[in-house]
Amino acid sequence: MAFYLSFKEIWHSKGRYLLIAMIVALITTLVLFIAALSEGLGSGNREYLEKLNGELVVFQENVDLSIGASRIGRSKLNAIRRVEGVADAGQVANSSVSVVVAGRDPIDVSLFGVEPGRPGEPPAFEGRNLGRARANEVVIDERLVRLTGLAVGDTLTVRSIQGTNEEFYDLAIVGTTDGRAYFIQPGIFVPYLTFEKVKPQGENEQGGNGEYVSNIVAVKLVDPAQIDVMAEQLETLVGGIEAVDRKTAYEAAPGYSAQMSTLSTQRYFTFLIGVLVVGGFFQIQTLQKVAQVGMLKAIGASNRTVALSAIAQIVTLNALGVALGTAGSLALSLTFPPAVPITFTGDAVASAVIALMVIGPLGGLVSVFLLLRVEPLVALGLAQ
Amino acid sequence: MPEALRADAVTKVYGQGANAVTAVNQVSFSVMPGEFVALVGPSGSGKTTLLAMLAGLLSPTDGEILIGGEPLGEFSEAQRTRFRGRAIGFSFQSNNLVPYLTALENVELMLRLNGRLDRAGRVRSRELLERLGLAERMRAYPGQLSGGQQQRVAIARALIHQPSVVLADEPTASLDTERAYQVVETFAHLIHEQERAGVMVTHDLRMVKYVDRVIQMMDGHLSQIISDRAEIDALAAIQSGPLETSAGATQAQGGDNGNGDGT
C-alpha cells in the first residue's frame, strides 16, 4: 500500500523527483571526487613509505621526522644492523630531480638512493632489481611509465642541480615497480653510490668524517610484532636517532596531515549539504501535501502507511541519485589524464557510498515527523 | 432494522473556562440504512464540527457516536483510522482526490486501503464509474477532470467499499446549479439503491429536494428536523426561486467549472 502510493507519486511527478535525484547525484560525484583526490594526494605523498619493506623507519634525532633534514651516517647504520632483533637495514637517500624527456616539459621525480638487496629497495615487477652499488641503473615507478611511455631497456636522462650547475646523467632502466611516489612525485630508484654522483649530499662532498651519509634507514625486524619494543631499543642502543613505524613517518611528512584534514573537512561538509538539501526538498514537498495527507488519513490511511510511503520515496530517490552519481564519477574518472592525482579505491568508494545512502533518510526524518503530525481533520478544513 | 448511525446527546466544547465555546450542544439523531439526510444551517452553526464527530475525526466532549452499533469513543486512534476506512465513505469539499492517482485508481484506493483489491473489486470500480458517466475518463488524473467529474469520482470512492455510512461535506460547493443537481441526484440514488446511511452537509438548500430528511442546526443546537416530503420540497423551492440570492455565491464560485463537464 505504502509502496504503491509512493511510486505512483514519484511517477506522476517524474520531473521534480528526477531533479532532486540529480542533485543527489552531483553531491555524490563531489563526495567521490574529494575522496579520490584525498586518496590520490595521500598515497602520492606516502606511497613509498607506506609500501616500504621494513617495519621501522629511522631518522636523525630532533629533525621532526623530516627526511630532507635527517642525516644518518654509515657508522650509525652499522650500529643499527648490530642490534639484536634487526633482520636487515638499508640506507635510503632522497632528493628531487627532473627527468628530461624529448618533446615535453621535464618531469619532477623523487630520486631514491637505495642499497640493492636491502630494505628500502622496491621489488621490480617488470625487468630486474638493481644490481651493483655503482651501476648506472634505475628502477622506475609505473606512474612514470604512464606519464612518459618509457620502458625497460630505455635510457632515462636525469637533470640534477649541483650547486648552481645543471648536470645531466643517463641511466639505464632495468625495471619498473608499482606506485612508489613520494611528495606527489613518482619515485625512481638508483643504487646509493650512483645517487651520490647524481645528487651529492653536502656532508659527503666536504668529506665530513669521511663516511657515507644518507637520509633515513629502513629497518626490517626479525619479529614484526615487536615494533614498539624494537623502536625503543634502537634509540637506546644506537643513540642520536629516532625510530618510528611507517605510518608515523608518512604522517609527519610536511603538509600531509593538514592536507588530509582539509579534505576530510570538505567531505563532511558536502555530506552536511546533502542532508540539508534532501531534507529541505522533502520538507517543502510535505508542507505542500498537508491537505492531501489529511484526506488520506481521513479515508483510512494509517500513520504507518503515510510514513512508510514517504520513507520509500526518500530512499528510492537517494539510491537513484547515488547510483547515477557513482556511475557518472567512475566514468568521468576514466577520462582524467594520469597526472591528476585521483585514485578511486574500492574501500573509499564503498564507504562514501554507504555514507551517502544515509544522507537522504537523515534529511527526510523531519518531513516524516511532519507527516505523522498531520491531522485527518484538515480534510474538513477544521484544523491546521 | 437497526440504525446505521446514531448521535447520542453529542456535545463539543472548544477551549476552557471563560474562553470555552460550545460548537455542538446536546445533539441527538439517527440515520437508517437507505436514508439520505441533509445537515443544514448557517456558517458557524456547528454542522461541520458535527460531521467531523460523526466521522470519528474529532472526539465529542460529551455524548456518544455509534456506527452500526459500535461506539467510536471506545476505539484507539489507530483502530478508529482502520474503522473509518472500512465503515465510512467520504466526499470532501476540496482536496477530494489523490492527485497522482487516476480516477479509477482513486476509487480502487478504498479497496486497497482495506486490503482487498481483487478482480471483482476492479470490475465493480469500473462499473460504478461507468454508471456515473465517467467511462471515458477513468484513466484521467484529477487535474484533468472538471469539478463535476471530480465530485462524481469522489462519490464512487465513497461507495465502492460498501460502507455503512457515507458522509459528504459540501459536495456541490464548486459546481454550477445544473451539475450540482446532477451530482446530488446521483448520490441520492446510489445511497437509496445500496442502502447506505447518507449524511450531506450543505448550505445550499436547493439540494435538499433529493434527501429524505433535513436536520437544521443553529448555534450548535439541533433546531429542527423536517421529515415531511412536502415541507422539504417547499424548503428547496424557496431557495430555487428566480429572486433567490443566497445560492449566488455558490454559483459564482462554480460557474467556470461547468465547462467540459459534458461527457
Short mmCIF file of C-alpha atoms in Angstrom, two decimals, chain A residues 35-359:
data_model
loop_
_atom_site.label_atom_id
_atom_site.label_comp_id
_atom_site.label_asym_id
_atom_site.label_seq_id
_atom_site.Cartn_x
_atom_site.Cartn_y
_atom_site.Cartn_z
CA ALA A 35 37.53 11.02 -1.55
CA ALA A 36 39.50 10.05 -4.65
CA LEU A 37 41.56 13.23 -4.51
CA SER A 38 42.26 12.66 -0.87
CA GLU A 39 43.27 9.09 -1.63
CA GLY A 40 45.33 10.16 -4.65
CA LEU A 41 47.12 13.02 -2.90
CA GLY A 42 47.54 10.98 0.24
CA SER A 43 49.05 8.00 -1.50
CA GLY A 44 51.16 10.25 -3.71
CA ASN A 45 52.60 11.64 -0.51
CA ARG A 46 53.08 8.49 1.46
CA GLU A 47 53.23 5.65 -1.05
CA TYR A 48 56.95 4.99 -0.81
CA LEU A 49 56.98 4.90 2.99
CA GLU A 50 53.67 3.04 3.16
CA LYS A 51 54.95 0.20 1.00
CA LEU A 52 58.44 0.15 2.48
CA ASN A 53 59.67 -3.39 3.08
CA GLY A 54 60.69 -2.70 6.65
CA GLU A 55 58.71 -2.14 9.83
CA LEU A 56 60.69 0.79 11.19
CA VAL A 57 61.98 4.00 9.68
CA VAL A 58 65.00 5.56 11.41
CA PHE A 59 65.55 9.32 11.31
CA GLN A 60 68.21 11.52 12.83
CA GLU A 61 67.17 12.70 16.27
CA ASN A 62 65.48 16.11 16.65
CA VAL A 63 64.68 16.73 12.99
CA ASP A 64 60.88 16.37 13.44
CA LEU A 65 60.95 13.26 11.27
CA SER A 66 61.82 15.31 8.19
CA ILE A 67 63.52 13.22 5.52
CA GLY A 68 65.10 16.30 3.99
CA ALA A 69 66.72 17.37 7.25
CA SER A 70 67.66 13.94 8.55
CA ARG A 71 71.24 12.69 8.12
CA ILE A 72 72.42 9.25 9.10
CA GLY A 73 76.00 8.16 8.61
CA ARG A 74 77.35 4.76 7.72
CA SER A 75 78.57 4.13 11.28
CA LYS A 76 75.06 4.56 12.68
CA LEU A 77 73.75 2.22 10.01
CA ASN A 78 76.25 -0.42 11.07
CA ALA A 79 75.30 0.08 14.71
CA ILE A 80 71.64 -0.40 13.78
CA ARG A 81 72.46 -3.63 11.97
CA ARG A 82 74.22 -4.99 15.04
CA VAL A 83 71.20 -4.53 17.32
CA GLU A 84 69.68 -7.88 18.19
CA GLY A 85 66.25 -8.37 16.58
CA VAL A 86 67.12 -6.38 13.46
CA ALA A 87 66.92 -8.66 10.43
CA ASP A 88 68.34 -6.14 7.99
CA ALA A 89 68.65 -2.42 7.45
CA GLY A 90 69.21 -0.38 4.34
CA GLN A 91 70.05 3.26 3.94
CA VAL A 92 67.84 5.47 1.87
CA ALA A 93 68.78 8.82 0.41
CA ASN A 94 66.12 11.02 -1.14
CA SER A 95 66.12 14.13 -3.27
CA SER A 96 64.15 15.77 -6.02
CA VAL A 97 65.41 15.74 -9.61
CA SER A 98 63.88 16.14 -13.05
CA VAL A 99 63.55 13.59 -15.79
CA VAL A 100 64.19 15.06 -19.21
CA VAL A 101 62.05 13.64 -21.96
CA ALA A 102 62.40 14.82 -25.53
CA GLY A 103 59.48 16.89 -26.70
CA ARG A 104 57.92 17.75 -23.38
CA ASP A 105 58.50 19.58 -20.13
CA PRO A 106 60.82 17.92 -17.62
CA ILE A 107 59.01 15.82 -15.02
CA ASP A 108 59.92 16.23 -11.37
CA VAL A 109 60.56 12.93 -9.66
CA SER A 110 61.63 11.70 -6.24
CA LEU A 111 65.08 10.21 -6.59
CA PHE A 112 65.90 7.49 -4.07
CA GLY A 113 69.35 6.08 -3.46
CA VAL A 114 68.92 2.58 -2.05
CA GLU A 115 71.12 -0.38 -1.26
CA PRO A 116 70.50 -3.19 -3.74
CA GLY A 117 69.04 -6.18 -1.94
CA ARG A 118 68.43 -4.30 1.32
CA PRO A 119 65.25 -2.81 2.86
CA GLY A 120 64.27 0.39 1.10
CA GLU A 121 64.63 -1.02 -2.37
CA PRO A 122 61.25 -1.71 -4.02
CA PRO A 123 60.83 -5.01 -5.88
CA ALA A 124 60.87 -4.72 -9.66
CA PHE A 125 57.65 -6.06 -11.14
CA GLU A 126 58.96 -5.93 -14.66
CA GLY A 127 62.61 -6.28 -15.65
CA ARG A 128 65.01 -6.89 -12.76
CA ASN A 129 66.15 -5.36 -9.48
CA LEU A 130 69.13 -3.06 -9.19
CA GLY A 131 72.48 -4.78 -9.48
CA ARG A 132 75.76 -3.41 -8.15
CA ALA A 133 76.04 -0.39 -5.88
CA ARG A 134 77.73 1.68 -8.56
CA ALA A 135 75.77 0.68 -11.65
CA ASN A 136 74.17 3.42 -13.78
CA GLU A 137 70.84 1.70 -13.45
CA VAL A 138 67.40 2.81 -12.43
CA VAL A 139 64.10 1.17 -11.43
CA ILE A 140 61.16 3.45 -12.11
CA ASP A 141 57.65 3.89 -10.72
CA GLU A 142 54.85 2.72 -13.03
CA ARG A 143 53.39 6.25 -12.82
CA LEU A 144 56.43 7.49 -14.73
CA VAL A 145 55.89 4.76 -17.29
CA ARG A 146 52.33 6.02 -17.78
CA LEU A 147 53.44 9.64 -17.95
CA THR A 148 56.33 9.22 -20.37
CA GLY A 149 55.93 5.88 -22.09
CA LEU A 150 59.46 4.89 -21.09
CA ALA A 151 60.02 1.14 -20.71
CA VAL A 152 62.60 -1.34 -19.53
CA GLY A 153 65.66 -1.11 -21.80
CA ASP A 154 65.22 2.63 -22.45
CA THR A 155 67.58 5.28 -21.21
CA LEU A 156 66.39 7.84 -18.68
CA THR A 157 68.01 11.24 -18.62
CA VAL A 158 68.08 12.90 -15.24
CA ARG A 159 68.75 16.58 -14.71
CA SER A 160 70.14 17.48 -11.35
CA ILE A 161 71.12 20.83 -9.91
CA GLN A 162 74.51 20.66 -8.18
CA GLY A 163 75.36 23.97 -6.61
CA THR A 164 74.49 26.35 -9.44
CA ASN A 165 75.19 23.93 -12.27
CA GLU A 166 72.80 21.74 -14.17
CA GLU A 167 74.17 18.23 -14.59
CA PHE A 168 72.72 15.53 -16.81
CA TYR A 169 73.01 11.80 -16.23
CA ASP A 170 71.91 8.93 -18.40
CA LEU A 171 70.62 5.89 -16.55
CA ALA A 172 69.55 2.55 -17.99
CA ILE A 173 66.05 1.50 -17.00
CA VAL A 174 66.37 -2.08 -15.76
CA GLY A 175 63.00 -2.48 -14.05
CA THR A 176 59.67 -0.96 -13.17
CA THR A 177 57.87 -1.13 -9.86
CA ASP A 178 54.32 -0.35 -8.70
CA GLY A 179 53.31 3.11 -7.49
CA ARG A 180 56.07 4.38 -5.18
CA ALA A 181 55.51 8.10 -5.21
CA TYR A 182 56.73 10.44 -2.53
CA PHE A 183 55.81 14.13 -2.29
CA ILE A 184 53.33 13.69 -5.20
CA GLN A 185 56.29 12.83 -7.43
CA PRO A 186 56.84 9.42 -8.97
CA GLY A 187 59.78 7.60 -7.42
CA ILE A 188 62.89 6.47 -9.30
CA PHE A 189 65.43 4.21 -7.61
CA VAL A 190 69.17 4.09 -8.15
CA PRO A 191 71.95 2.35 -6.21
CA TYR A 192 73.20 4.57 -3.38
CA LEU A 193 76.62 5.25 -4.88
CA THR A 194 75.01 6.32 -8.12
CA PHE A 195 72.74 8.60 -6.08
CA GLU A 196 75.85 10.12 -4.64
CA LYS A 197 77.03 11.04 -8.13
CA VAL A 198 73.72 12.43 -9.26
CA LYS A 199 72.91 14.32 -6.10
CA PRO A 200 75.90 14.56 -3.77
CA GLN A 201 74.97 15.24 -0.15
CA GLY A 202 76.76 18.27 1.24
CA GLU A 203 78.40 16.32 4.04
CA ASN A 204 79.84 13.78 1.67
CA GLU A 205 81.16 16.42 -0.66
CA GLN A 206 83.03 18.16 2.13
CA GLY A 207 84.27 14.89 3.44
CA GLY A 208 82.87 15.25 6.96
CA ASN A 209 84.33 12.42 8.92
CA GLY A 210 84.74 10.61 5.67
CA GLU A 211 81.76 8.34 5.92
CA TYR A 212 78.85 7.99 3.52
CA VAL A 213 75.69 9.74 4.72
CA SER A 214 72.07 9.02 3.77
CA ASN A 215 68.76 10.49 4.93
CA ILE A 216 66.94 7.64 6.60
CA VAL A 217 67.36 3.95 7.31
CA ALA A 218 64.72 1.32 6.60
CA VAL A 219 64.81 -1.42 9.21
CA LYS A 220 63.39 -4.89 8.84
CA LEU A 221 62.76 -6.72 12.11
CA VAL A 222 63.10 -10.40 12.92
CA ASP A 223 59.74 -10.22 14.70
CA PRO A 224 57.47 -7.51 13.22
CA ALA A 225 55.20 -7.76 16.30
CA GLN A 226 57.99 -6.33 18.47
CA ILE A 227 57.82 -2.99 16.69
CA ASP A 228 57.41 -0.76 19.77
CA VAL A 229 60.00 -2.56 21.86
CA MET A 230 62.49 -2.53 19.00
CA ALA A 231 62.00 1.17 18.29
CA GLU A 232 62.86 1.93 21.90
CA GLN A 233 65.76 -0.48 21.88
CA LEU A 234 67.25 1.03 18.74
CA GLU A 235 67.00 4.55 20.12
CA THR A 236 68.70 3.48 23.37
CA LEU A 237 71.42 1.32 21.87
CA VAL A 238 72.37 3.42 18.87
CA GLY A 239 71.68 6.94 20.15
CA GLY A 240 71.12 10.12 18.18
CA ILE A 241 68.35 8.52 16.17
CA GLU A 242 64.58 8.34 16.23
CA ALA A 243 62.86 5.13 15.11
CA VAL A 244 59.17 5.19 14.16
CA ASP A 245 56.70 2.99 12.34
CA ARG A 246 55.82 3.73 8.71
CA LYS A 247 52.52 5.43 9.49
CA THR A 248 54.10 7.88 11.92
CA ALA A 249 56.78 8.53 9.34
CA TYR A 250 54.48 9.49 6.49
CA GLU A 251 52.06 11.41 8.68
CA ALA A 252 55.00 13.57 9.69
CA ALA A 253 55.68 14.50 6.07
CA PRO A 254 55.38 18.28 5.65
CA GLY A 255 51.76 19.29 5.00
CA TYR A 256 50.45 15.73 4.94
CA SER A 257 48.17 15.93 7.96
CA ALA A 258 47.00 19.44 7.13
CA GLN A 259 46.09 18.34 3.61
CA MET A 260 44.23 15.25 4.76
CA SER A 261 42.23 17.09 7.40
CA THR A 262 41.29 19.82 4.91
CA LEU A 263 40.00 17.21 2.51
CA SER A 264 38.04 15.32 5.13
CA THR A 265 36.50 18.57 6.37
CA GLN A 266 35.35 19.22 2.82
CA ARG A 267 33.91 15.76 2.64
CA TYR A 268 31.95 16.14 5.87
CA PHE A 269 30.59 19.49 4.76
CA THR A 270 29.47 18.02 1.47
CA PHE A 271 27.61 15.33 3.42
CA LEU A 272 26.02 18.00 5.56
CA ILE A 273 24.95 19.93 2.45
CA GLY A 274 23.45 16.70 1.13
CA VAL A 275 21.45 16.16 4.30
CA LEU A 276 20.15 19.73 4.23
CA VAL A 277 19.28 19.73 0.52
CA VAL A 278 17.40 16.42 0.66
CA GLY A 279 15.78 17.41 3.95
CA GLY A 280 14.72 20.79 2.59
CA PHE A 281 13.25 19.33 -0.56
CA PHE A 282 11.14 16.76 1.24
CA GLN A 283 10.06 19.23 3.86
CA ILE A 284 8.70 21.59 1.20
CA GLN A 285 7.06 18.63 -0.52
CA THR A 286 5.44 17.63 2.75
CA LEU A 287 4.15 21.10 3.57
CA GLN A 288 2.52 21.24 0.13
CA LYS A 289 0.82 17.92 0.76
CA VAL A 290 -0.72 18.60 4.18
CA ALA A 291 -4.31 18.80 2.88
CA GLN A 292 -3.86 15.71 0.73
CA VAL A 293 -2.31 13.70 3.56
CA GLY A 294 -5.12 14.79 5.88
CA MET A 295 -7.61 13.49 3.34
CA LEU A 296 -5.74 10.17 3.06
CA LYS A 297 -5.77 9.76 6.81
CA ALA A 298 -9.47 10.65 6.94
CA ILE A 299 -10.40 7.97 4.44
CA GLY A 300 -8.47 5.37 6.41
CA ALA A 301 -4.74 5.50 5.57
CA SER A 302 -2.75 4.73 8.72
CA ASN A 303 0.18 6.73 10.00
CA ARG A 304 2.32 3.75 9.17
CA THR A 305 1.25 3.83 5.52
CA VAL A 306 1.82 7.56 5.21
CA ALA A 307 5.26 7.46 6.87
CA LEU A 308 6.40 4.34 5.07
CA SER A 309 5.38 5.86 1.76
CA ALA A 310 7.49 8.95 2.45
CA ILE A 311 10.47 6.88 3.58
CA ALA A 312 10.23 4.68 0.49
CA GLN A 313 10.31 7.78 -1.70
CA ILE A 314 13.28 9.25 0.08
CA VAL A 315 15.27 6.01 0.00
CA THR A 316 14.43 5.39 -3.66
CA LEU A 317 15.40 8.85 -4.84
CA ASN A 318 18.52 8.90 -2.73
CA ALA A 319 19.60 5.49 -4.01
CA LEU A 320 18.87 6.53 -7.59
CA GLY A 321 20.93 9.69 -7.14
CA VAL A 322 23.83 7.87 -5.53
CA ALA A 323 23.81 5.20 -8.25
CA LEU A 324 23.78 7.81 -11.03
CA GLY A 325 26.47 9.82 -9.28
CA THR A 326 28.73 6.81 -8.68
CA ALA A 327 28.40 5.57 -12.25
CA GLY A 328 28.99 9.10 -13.54
CA SER A 329 32.05 9.65 -11.37
CA LEU A 330 33.66 6.38 -12.31
CA ALA A 331 33.01 7.04 -15.99
CA LEU A 332 34.38 10.56 -15.64
CA SER A 333 37.50 9.35 -13.85
CA LEU A 334 38.48 7.30 -16.89
CA THR A 335 38.83 10.49 -18.91
CA PHE A 336 41.29 12.08 -16.48
CA PRO A 337 44.97 12.33 -17.51
CA PRO A 338 47.32 10.22 -15.36
CA ALA A 339 48.94 13.37 -13.95
CA VAL A 340 45.78 14.17 -11.96
CA PRO A 341 46.23 12.70 -8.50
CA ILE A 342 42.86 10.96 -8.32
CA THR A 343 42.61 7.38 -7.17
CA PHE A 344 39.33 5.52 -6.82
CA THR A 345 39.85 2.65 -4.43
CA GLY A 346 37.11 0.13 -3.69
CA ASP A 347 37.22 0.86 0.03
CA ALA A 348 36.99 4.61 -0.31
CA VAL A 349 34.14 4.43 -2.85
CA ALA A 350 32.25 1.86 -0.76
CA SER A 351 32.47 3.84 2.46
CA ALA A 352 31.48 7.07 0.69
CA VAL A 353 28.51 5.35 -0.97
CA ILE A 354 27.34 3.89 2.33
CA ALA A 355 27.57 7.30 3.99
CA LEU A 356 25.70 8.87 1.06
CA MET A 357 22.91 6.32 1.35
CA VAL A 358 22.31 7.61 4.86
CA ILE A 359 22.05 11.31 4.00
#
